[in-house]
PDB file of C-alpha atoms in Angstrom:
ATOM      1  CA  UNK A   1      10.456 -16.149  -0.374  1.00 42.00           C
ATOM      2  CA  UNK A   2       7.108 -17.025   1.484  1.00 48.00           C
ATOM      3  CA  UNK A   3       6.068 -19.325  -1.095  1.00 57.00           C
ATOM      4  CA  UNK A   4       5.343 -20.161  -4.617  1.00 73.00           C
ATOM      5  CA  UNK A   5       5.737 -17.307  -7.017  1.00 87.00           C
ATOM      6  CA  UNK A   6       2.510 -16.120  -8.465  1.00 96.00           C
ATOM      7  CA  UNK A   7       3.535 -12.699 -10.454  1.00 97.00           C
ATOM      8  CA  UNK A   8       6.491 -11.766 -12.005  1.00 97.00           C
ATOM      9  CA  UNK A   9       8.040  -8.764 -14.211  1.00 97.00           C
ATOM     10  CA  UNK A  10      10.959 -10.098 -16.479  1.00 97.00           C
ATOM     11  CA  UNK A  11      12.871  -6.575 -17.602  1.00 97.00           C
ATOM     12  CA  UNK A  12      10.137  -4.406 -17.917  1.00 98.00           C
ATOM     13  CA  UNK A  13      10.675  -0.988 -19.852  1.00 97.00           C
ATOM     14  CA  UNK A  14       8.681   1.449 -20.587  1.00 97.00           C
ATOM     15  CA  UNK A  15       9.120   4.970 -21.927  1.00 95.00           C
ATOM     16  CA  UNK A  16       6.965   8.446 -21.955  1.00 93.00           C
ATOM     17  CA  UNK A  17       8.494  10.430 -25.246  1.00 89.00           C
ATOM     18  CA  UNK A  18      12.472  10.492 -24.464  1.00 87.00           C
ATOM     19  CA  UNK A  19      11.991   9.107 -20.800  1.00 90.00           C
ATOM     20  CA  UNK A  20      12.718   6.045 -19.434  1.00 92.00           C
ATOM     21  CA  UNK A  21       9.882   5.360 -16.832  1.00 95.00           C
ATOM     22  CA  UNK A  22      11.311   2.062 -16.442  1.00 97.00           C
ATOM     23  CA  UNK A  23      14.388   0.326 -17.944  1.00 96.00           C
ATOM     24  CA  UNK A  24      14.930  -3.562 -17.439  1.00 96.00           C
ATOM     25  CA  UNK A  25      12.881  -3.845 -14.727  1.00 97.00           C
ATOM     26  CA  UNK A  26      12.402  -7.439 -12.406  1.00 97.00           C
ATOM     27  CA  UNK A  27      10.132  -8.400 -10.222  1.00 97.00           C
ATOM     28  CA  UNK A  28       9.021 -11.084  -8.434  1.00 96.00           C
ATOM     29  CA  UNK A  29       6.174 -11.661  -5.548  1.00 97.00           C
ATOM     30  CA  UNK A  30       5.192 -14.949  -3.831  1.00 96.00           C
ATOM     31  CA  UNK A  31       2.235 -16.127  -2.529  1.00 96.00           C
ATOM     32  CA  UNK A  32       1.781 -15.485   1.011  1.00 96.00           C
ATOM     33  CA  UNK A  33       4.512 -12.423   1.060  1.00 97.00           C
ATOM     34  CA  UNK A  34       4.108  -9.065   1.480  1.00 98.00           C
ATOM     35  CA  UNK A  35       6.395  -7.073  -0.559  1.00 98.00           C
ATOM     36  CA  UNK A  36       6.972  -3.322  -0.274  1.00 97.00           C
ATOM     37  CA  UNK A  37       7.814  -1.073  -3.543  1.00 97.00           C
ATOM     38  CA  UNK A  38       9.474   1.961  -2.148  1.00 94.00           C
ATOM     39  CA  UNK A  39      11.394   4.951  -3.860  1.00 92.00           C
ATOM     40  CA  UNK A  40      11.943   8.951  -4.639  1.00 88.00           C
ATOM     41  CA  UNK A  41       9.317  10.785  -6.515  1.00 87.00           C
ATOM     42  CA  UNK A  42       9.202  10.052 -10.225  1.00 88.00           C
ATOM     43  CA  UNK A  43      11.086   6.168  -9.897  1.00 92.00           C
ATOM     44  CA  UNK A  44       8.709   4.692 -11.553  1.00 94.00           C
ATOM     45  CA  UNK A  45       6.069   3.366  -9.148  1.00 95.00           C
ATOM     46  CA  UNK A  46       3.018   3.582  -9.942  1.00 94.00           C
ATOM     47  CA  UNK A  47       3.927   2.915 -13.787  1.00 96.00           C
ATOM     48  CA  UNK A  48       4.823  -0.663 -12.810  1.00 97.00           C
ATOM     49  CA  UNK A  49       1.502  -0.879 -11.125  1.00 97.00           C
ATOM     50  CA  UNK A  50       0.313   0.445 -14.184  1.00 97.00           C
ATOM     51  CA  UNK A  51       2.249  -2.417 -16.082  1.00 98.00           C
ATOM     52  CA  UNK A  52       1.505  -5.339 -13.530  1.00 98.00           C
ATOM     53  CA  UNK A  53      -2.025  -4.813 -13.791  1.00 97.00           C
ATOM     54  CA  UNK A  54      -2.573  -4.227 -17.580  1.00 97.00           C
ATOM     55  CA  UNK A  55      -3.783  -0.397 -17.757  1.00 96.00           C
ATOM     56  CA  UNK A  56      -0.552   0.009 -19.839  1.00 96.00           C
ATOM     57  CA  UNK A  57       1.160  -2.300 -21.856  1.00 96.00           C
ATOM     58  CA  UNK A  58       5.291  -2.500 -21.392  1.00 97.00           C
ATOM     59  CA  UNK A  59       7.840  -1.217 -24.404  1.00 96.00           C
ATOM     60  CA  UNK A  60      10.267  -3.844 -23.584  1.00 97.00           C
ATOM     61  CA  UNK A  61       9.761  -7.031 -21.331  1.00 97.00           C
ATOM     62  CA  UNK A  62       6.794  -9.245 -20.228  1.00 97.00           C
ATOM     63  CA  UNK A  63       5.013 -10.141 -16.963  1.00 98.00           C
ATOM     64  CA  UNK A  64       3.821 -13.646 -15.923  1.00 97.00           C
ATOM     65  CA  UNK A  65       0.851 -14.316 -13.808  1.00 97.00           C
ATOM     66  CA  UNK A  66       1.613 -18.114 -12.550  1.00 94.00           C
ATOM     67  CA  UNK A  67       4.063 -18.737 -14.680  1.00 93.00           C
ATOM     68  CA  UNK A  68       2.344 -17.990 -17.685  1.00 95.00           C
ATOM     69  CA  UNK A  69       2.725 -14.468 -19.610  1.00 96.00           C
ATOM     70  CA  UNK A  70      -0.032 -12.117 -19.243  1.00 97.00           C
ATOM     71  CA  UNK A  71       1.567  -8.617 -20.634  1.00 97.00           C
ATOM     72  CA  UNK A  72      -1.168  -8.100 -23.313  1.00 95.00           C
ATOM     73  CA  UNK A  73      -3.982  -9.693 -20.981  1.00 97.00           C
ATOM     74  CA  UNK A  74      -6.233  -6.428 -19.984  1.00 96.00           C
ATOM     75  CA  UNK A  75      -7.229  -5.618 -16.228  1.00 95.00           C
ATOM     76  CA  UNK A  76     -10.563  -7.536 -16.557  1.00 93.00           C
ATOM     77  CA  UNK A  77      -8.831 -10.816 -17.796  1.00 95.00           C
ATOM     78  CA  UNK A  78      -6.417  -9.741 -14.596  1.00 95.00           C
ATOM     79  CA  UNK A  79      -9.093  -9.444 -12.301  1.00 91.00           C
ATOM     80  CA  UNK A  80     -11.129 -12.635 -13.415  1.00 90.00           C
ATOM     81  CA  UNK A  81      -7.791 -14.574 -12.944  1.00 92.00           C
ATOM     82  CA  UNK A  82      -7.119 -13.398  -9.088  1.00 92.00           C
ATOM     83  CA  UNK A  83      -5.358  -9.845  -9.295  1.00 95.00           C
ATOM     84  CA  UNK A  84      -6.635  -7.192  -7.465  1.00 95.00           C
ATOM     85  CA  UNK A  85      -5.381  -3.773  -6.888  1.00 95.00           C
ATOM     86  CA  UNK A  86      -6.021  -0.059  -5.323  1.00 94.00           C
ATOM     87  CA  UNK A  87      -5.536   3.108  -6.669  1.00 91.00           C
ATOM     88  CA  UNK A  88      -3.566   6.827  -5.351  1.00 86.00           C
ATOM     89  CA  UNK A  89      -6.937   8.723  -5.501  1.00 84.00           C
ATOM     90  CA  UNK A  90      -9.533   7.022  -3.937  1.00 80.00           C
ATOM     91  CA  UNK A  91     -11.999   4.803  -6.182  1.00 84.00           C
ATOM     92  CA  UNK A  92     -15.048   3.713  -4.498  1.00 90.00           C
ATOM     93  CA  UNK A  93     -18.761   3.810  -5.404  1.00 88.00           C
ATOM     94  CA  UNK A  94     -19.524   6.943  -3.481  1.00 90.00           C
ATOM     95  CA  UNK A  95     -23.493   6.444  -3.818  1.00 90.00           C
ATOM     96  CA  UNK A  96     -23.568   2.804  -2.416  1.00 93.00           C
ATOM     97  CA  UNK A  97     -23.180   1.779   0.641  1.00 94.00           C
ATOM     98  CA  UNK A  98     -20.065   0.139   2.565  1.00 94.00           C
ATOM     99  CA  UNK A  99     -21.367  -3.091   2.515  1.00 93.00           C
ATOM    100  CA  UNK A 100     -22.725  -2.700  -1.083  1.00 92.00           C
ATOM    101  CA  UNK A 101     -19.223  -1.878  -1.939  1.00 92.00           C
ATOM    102  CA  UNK A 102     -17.683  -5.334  -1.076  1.00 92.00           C
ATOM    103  CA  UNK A 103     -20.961  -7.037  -2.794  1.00 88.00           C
ATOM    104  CA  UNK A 104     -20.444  -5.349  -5.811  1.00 86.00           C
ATOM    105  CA  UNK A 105     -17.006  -6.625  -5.693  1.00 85.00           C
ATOM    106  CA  UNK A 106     -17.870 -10.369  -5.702  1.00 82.00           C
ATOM    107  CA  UNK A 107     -20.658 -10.227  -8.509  1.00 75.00           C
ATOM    108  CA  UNK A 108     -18.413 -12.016 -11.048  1.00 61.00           C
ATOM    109  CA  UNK A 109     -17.427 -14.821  -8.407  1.00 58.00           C
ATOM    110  CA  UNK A 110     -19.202 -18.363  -8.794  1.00 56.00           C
ATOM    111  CA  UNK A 111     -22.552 -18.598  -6.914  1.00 57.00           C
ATOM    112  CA  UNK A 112     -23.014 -14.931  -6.375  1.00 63.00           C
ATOM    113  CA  UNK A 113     -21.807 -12.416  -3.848  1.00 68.00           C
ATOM    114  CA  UNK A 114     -20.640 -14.237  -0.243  1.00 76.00           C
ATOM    115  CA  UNK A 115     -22.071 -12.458   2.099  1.00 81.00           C
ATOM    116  CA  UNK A 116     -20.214 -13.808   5.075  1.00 86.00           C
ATOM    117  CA  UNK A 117     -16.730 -12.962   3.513  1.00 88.00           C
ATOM    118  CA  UNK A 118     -18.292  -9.165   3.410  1.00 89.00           C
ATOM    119  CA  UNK A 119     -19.086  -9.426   7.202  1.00 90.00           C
ATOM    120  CA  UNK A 120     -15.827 -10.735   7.746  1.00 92.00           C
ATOM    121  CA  UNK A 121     -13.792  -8.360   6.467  1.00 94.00           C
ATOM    122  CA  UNK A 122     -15.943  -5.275   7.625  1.00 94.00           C
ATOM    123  CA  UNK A 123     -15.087  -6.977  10.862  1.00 94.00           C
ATOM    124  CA  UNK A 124     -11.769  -6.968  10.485  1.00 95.00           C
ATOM    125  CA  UNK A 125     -11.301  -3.684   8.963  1.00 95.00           C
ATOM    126  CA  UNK A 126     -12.792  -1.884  12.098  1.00 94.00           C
ATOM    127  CA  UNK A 127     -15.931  -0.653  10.109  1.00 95.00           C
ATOM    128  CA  UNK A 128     -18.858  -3.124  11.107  1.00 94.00           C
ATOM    129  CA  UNK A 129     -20.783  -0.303  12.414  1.00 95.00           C
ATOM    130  CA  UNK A 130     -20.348   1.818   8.688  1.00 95.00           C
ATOM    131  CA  UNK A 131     -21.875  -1.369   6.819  1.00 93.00           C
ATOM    132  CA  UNK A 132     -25.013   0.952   6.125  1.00 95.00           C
ATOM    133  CA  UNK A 133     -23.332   4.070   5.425  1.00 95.00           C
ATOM    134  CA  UNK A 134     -22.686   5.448   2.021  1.00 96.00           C
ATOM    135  CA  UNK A 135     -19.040   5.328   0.992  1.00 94.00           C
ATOM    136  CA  UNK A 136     -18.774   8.682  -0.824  1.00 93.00           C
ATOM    137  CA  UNK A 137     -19.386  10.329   2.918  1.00 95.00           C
ATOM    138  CA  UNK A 138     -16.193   8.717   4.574  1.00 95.00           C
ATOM    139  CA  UNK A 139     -13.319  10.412   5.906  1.00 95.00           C
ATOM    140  CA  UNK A 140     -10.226   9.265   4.476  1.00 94.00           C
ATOM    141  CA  UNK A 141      -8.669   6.770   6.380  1.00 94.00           C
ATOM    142  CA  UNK A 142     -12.074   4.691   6.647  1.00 95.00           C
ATOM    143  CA  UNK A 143     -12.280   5.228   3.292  1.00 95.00           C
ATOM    144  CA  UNK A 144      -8.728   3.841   2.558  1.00 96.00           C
ATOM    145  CA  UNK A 145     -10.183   0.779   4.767  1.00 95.00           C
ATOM    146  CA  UNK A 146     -13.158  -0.132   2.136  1.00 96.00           C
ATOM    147  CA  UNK A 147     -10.903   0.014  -0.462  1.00 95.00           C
ATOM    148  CA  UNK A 148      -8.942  -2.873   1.308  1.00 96.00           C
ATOM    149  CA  UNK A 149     -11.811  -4.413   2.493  1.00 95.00           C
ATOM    150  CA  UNK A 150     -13.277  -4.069  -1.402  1.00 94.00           C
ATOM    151  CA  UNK A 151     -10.058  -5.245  -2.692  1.00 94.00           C
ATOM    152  CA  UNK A 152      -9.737  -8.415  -0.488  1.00 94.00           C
ATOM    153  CA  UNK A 153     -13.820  -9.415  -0.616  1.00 91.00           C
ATOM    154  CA  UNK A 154     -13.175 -11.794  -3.685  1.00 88.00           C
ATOM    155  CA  UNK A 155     -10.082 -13.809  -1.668  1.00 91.00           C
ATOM    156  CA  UNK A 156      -7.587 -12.698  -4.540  1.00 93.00           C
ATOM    157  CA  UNK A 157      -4.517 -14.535  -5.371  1.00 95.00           C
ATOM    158  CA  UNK A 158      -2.319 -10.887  -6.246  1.00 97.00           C
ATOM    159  CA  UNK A 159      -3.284  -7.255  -4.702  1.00 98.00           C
ATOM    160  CA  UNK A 160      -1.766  -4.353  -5.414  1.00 98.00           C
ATOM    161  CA  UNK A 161      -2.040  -1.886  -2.967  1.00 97.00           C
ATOM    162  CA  UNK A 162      -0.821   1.476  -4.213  1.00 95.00           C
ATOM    163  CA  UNK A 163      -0.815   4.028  -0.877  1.00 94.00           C
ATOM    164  CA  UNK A 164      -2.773   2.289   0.989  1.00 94.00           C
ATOM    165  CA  UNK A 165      -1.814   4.487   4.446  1.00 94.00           C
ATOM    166  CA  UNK A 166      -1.968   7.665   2.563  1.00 91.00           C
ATOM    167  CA  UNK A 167      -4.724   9.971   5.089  1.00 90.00           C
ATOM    168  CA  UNK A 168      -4.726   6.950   7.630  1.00 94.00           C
ATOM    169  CA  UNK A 169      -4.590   8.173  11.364  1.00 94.00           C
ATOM    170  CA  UNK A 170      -1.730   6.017  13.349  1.00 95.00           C
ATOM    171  CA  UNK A 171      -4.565   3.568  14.866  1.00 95.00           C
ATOM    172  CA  UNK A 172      -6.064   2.986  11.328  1.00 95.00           C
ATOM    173  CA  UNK A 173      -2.413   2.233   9.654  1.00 96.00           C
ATOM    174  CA  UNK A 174      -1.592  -0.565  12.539  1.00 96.00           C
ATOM    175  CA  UNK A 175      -5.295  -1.702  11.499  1.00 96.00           C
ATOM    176  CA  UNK A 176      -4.798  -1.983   7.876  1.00 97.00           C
ATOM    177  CA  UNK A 177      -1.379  -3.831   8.847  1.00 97.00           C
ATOM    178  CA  UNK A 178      -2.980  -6.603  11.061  1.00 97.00           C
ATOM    179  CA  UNK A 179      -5.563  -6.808   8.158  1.00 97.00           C
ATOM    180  CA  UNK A 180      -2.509  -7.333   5.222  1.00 97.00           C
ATOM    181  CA  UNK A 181      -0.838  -9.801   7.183  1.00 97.00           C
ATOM    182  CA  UNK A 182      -3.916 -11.732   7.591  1.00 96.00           C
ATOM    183  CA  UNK A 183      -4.567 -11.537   4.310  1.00 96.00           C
ATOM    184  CA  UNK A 184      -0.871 -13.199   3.119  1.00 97.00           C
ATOM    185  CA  UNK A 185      -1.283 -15.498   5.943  1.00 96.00           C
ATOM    186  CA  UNK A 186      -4.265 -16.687   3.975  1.00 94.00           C
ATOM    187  CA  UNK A 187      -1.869 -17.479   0.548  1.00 95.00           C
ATOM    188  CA  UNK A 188      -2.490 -13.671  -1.108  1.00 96.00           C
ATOM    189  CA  UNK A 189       0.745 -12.181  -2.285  1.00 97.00           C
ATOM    190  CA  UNK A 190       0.849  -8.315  -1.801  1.00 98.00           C
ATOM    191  CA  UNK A 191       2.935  -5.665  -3.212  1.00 98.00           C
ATOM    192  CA  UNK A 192       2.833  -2.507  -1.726  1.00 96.00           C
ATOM    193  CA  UNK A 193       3.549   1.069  -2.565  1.00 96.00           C
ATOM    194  CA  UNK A 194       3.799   2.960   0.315  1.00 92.00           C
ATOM    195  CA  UNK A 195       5.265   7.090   1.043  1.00 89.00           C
ATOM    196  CA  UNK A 196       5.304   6.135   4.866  1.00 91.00           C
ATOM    197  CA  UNK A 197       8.877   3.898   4.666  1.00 90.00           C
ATOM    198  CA  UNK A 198       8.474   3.449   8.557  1.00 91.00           C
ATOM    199  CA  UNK A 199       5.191   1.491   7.874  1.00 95.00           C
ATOM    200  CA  UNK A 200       6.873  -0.247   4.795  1.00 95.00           C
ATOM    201  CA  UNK A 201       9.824  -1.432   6.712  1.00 94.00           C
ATOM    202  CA  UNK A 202       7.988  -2.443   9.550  1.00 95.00           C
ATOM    203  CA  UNK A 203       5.129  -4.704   7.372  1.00 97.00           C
ATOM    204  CA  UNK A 204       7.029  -5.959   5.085  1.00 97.00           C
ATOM    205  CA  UNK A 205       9.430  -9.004   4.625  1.00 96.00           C
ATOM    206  CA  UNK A 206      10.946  -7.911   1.202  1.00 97.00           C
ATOM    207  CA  UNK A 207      11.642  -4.732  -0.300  1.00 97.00           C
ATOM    208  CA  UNK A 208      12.656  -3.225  -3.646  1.00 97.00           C
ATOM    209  CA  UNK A 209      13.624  -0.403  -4.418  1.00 95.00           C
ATOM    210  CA  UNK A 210      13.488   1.899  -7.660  1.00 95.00           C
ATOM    211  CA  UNK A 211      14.788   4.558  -8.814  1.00 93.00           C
ATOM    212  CA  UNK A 212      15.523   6.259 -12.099  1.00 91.00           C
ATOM    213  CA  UNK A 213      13.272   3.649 -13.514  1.00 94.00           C
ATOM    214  CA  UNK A 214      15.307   0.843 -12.753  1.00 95.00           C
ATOM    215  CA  UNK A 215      15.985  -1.423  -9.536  1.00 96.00           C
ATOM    216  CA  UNK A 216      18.593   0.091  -7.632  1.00 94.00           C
ATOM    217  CA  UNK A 217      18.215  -2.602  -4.280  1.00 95.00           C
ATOM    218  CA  UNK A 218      16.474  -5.561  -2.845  1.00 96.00           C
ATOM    219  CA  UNK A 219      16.047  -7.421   0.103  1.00 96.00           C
ATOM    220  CA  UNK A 220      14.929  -7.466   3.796  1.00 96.00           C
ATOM    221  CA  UNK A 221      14.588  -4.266   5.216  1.00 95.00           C
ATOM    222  CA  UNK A 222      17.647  -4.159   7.057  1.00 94.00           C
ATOM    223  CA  UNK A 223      19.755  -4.913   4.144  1.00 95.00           C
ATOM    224  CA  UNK A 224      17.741  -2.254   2.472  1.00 94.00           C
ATOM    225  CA  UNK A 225      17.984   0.113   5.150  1.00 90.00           C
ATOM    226  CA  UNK A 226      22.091   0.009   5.603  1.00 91.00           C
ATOM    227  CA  UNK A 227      22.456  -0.104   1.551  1.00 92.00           C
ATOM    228  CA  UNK A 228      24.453   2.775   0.885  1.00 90.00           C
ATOM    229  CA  UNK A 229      22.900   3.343  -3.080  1.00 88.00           C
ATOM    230  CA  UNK A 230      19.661   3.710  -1.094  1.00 89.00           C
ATOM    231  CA  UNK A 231      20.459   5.913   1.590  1.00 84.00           C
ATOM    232  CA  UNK A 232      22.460   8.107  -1.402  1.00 82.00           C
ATOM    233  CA  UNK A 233      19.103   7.638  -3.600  1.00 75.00           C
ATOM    234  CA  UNK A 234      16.939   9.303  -0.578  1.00 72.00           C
ATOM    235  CA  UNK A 235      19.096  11.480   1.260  1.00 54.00           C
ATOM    236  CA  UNK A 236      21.862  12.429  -1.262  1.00 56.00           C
ATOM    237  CA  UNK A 237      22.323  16.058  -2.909  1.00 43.00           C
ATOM    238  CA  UNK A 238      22.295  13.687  -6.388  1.00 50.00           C
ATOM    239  CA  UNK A 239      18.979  15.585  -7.229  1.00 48.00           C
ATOM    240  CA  UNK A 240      17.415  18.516  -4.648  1.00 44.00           C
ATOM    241  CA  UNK A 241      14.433  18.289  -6.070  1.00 45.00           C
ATOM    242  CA  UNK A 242      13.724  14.717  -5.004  1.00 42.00           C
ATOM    243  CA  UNK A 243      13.379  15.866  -1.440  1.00 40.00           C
ATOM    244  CA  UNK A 244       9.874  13.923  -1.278  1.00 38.00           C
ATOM    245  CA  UNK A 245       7.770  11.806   1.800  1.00 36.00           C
ATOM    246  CA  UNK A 246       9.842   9.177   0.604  1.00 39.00           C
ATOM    247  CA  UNK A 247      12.744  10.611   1.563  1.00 36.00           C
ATOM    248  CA  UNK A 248      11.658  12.099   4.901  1.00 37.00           C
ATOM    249  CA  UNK A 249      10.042   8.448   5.846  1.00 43.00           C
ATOM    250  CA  UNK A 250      13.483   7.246   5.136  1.00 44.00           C
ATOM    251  CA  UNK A 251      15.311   9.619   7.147  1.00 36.00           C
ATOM    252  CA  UNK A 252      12.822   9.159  10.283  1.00 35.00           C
ATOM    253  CA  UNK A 253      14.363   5.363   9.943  1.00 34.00           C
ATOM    254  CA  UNK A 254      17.799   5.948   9.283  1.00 27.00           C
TER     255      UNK A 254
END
């Protein structure tokens, strides 16, 4: 671990009708680490995003936000206490501009919006020269970029980043890495759901991996990458129809 941990899930379960999205589910992320959330369509992904960051409340466990539990706390409450997170489909204010979009983001902060942090990061993020340009007419990698840049203008203590790559050119994904790993460097703790394993494996430090709902491996990503289960989980005959990105990122890897 990087540091001190700042979010955990303590056996999370959650269930659609007769399904178990998730069953018994752990979780842990430290400040300063960047932690990748891989695994085949359907796993159960984006439903502990969904769980982690209060749009749906768990059947079965609890999650702590610095140490203390937060699993009926809504997003706001999230958001005012340091968690930030991105979405699968885009989510940005289409009919602002890109520099409005990272103001808008730091309203609720203490002493108003900081402009200089918004500089910053357009900096960073490669798109300086889009400041003045209206989000809604972006391509989609740049886009992906404000979202980062939107998600990260408040200095948050958790951030979610759910596809993050998805759309990105090569150039713009080893952009938005240099841009995570400044961000952890700087104490933020990020968890990261990513199709592109290649870009997973090579950001991250720690990775988990679901499937079935439940955690079927953790650990660096070589111990992830020579875990049998896994490799069985992506590349197995277990399931044809689970022939996903996931499983072809995996298998450019292997």
């Amino acid at each position: 671990m990087s540091g001190t941990s700042v979010l955990r899930a303590e056996g999370v379960g959650v269930r659609f009708g007769g399904v178990r999205a998730l069953d018994g589910v752990g979780l842990r992320l430290a400040a300063g680490e960047v932690c990748g959330l891989i695994g085949p369509n359907g796993a159960g992904k984006t439903t502990l995003f969904d769980v982690l960051s209060g749009i749906r409340r768990p059947d079965a466990g609890r999650v702590l936000l610095d140490g203390a539990e937060v699993t009926r706390r809504s997003p706001v409450w999230r958001a005012r206490h340091g968690m930030r997170r991105t979405f699968q489909r885009r989510q940005l204010f289409g009919q602002l501009t890109v520099a409005d979009n990272l103001l808008v983001a730091q309203e609720s902060r203490r002493g108003g919006a900081d402009a200089g942090r918004a500089a910053e990061l357009l900096r960073a993020c490669g798109l300086e020269a889009l400041s003045g340009t209206y989000a809604g007419t972006l391509p989609v990698g740049q886009a992906r970029m404000v979202e980062l840049a939107r998600a990260a203008a408040d200095r948050p203590r958790v951030l979610l980043l759910d596809e993050p790559a998805s759309g990105m050119t090569a150039d713009e994904r080893e952009r938005l890495a240099a841009v995570v790993r400044v961000l952890a460097a700087d104490g933020c703790a990020v968890l990261l759901v990513e199709h592109n394993v290649a870009f997973v494996m090579e950001l991250c430090s720690r990775v988990v991996v679901l499937d079935l709902g439940r955690v079927l491996a953790e650990g660096t990503p070589a111990e992830v990458r020579a875990d049998a289960r896994v490799r069985e989980a992506y590349l197995g005959t277990r399931d044809p129809a689970r022939t996903a990105p996931d499983a072809q990122g995996m298998r450019g890897r292997a």
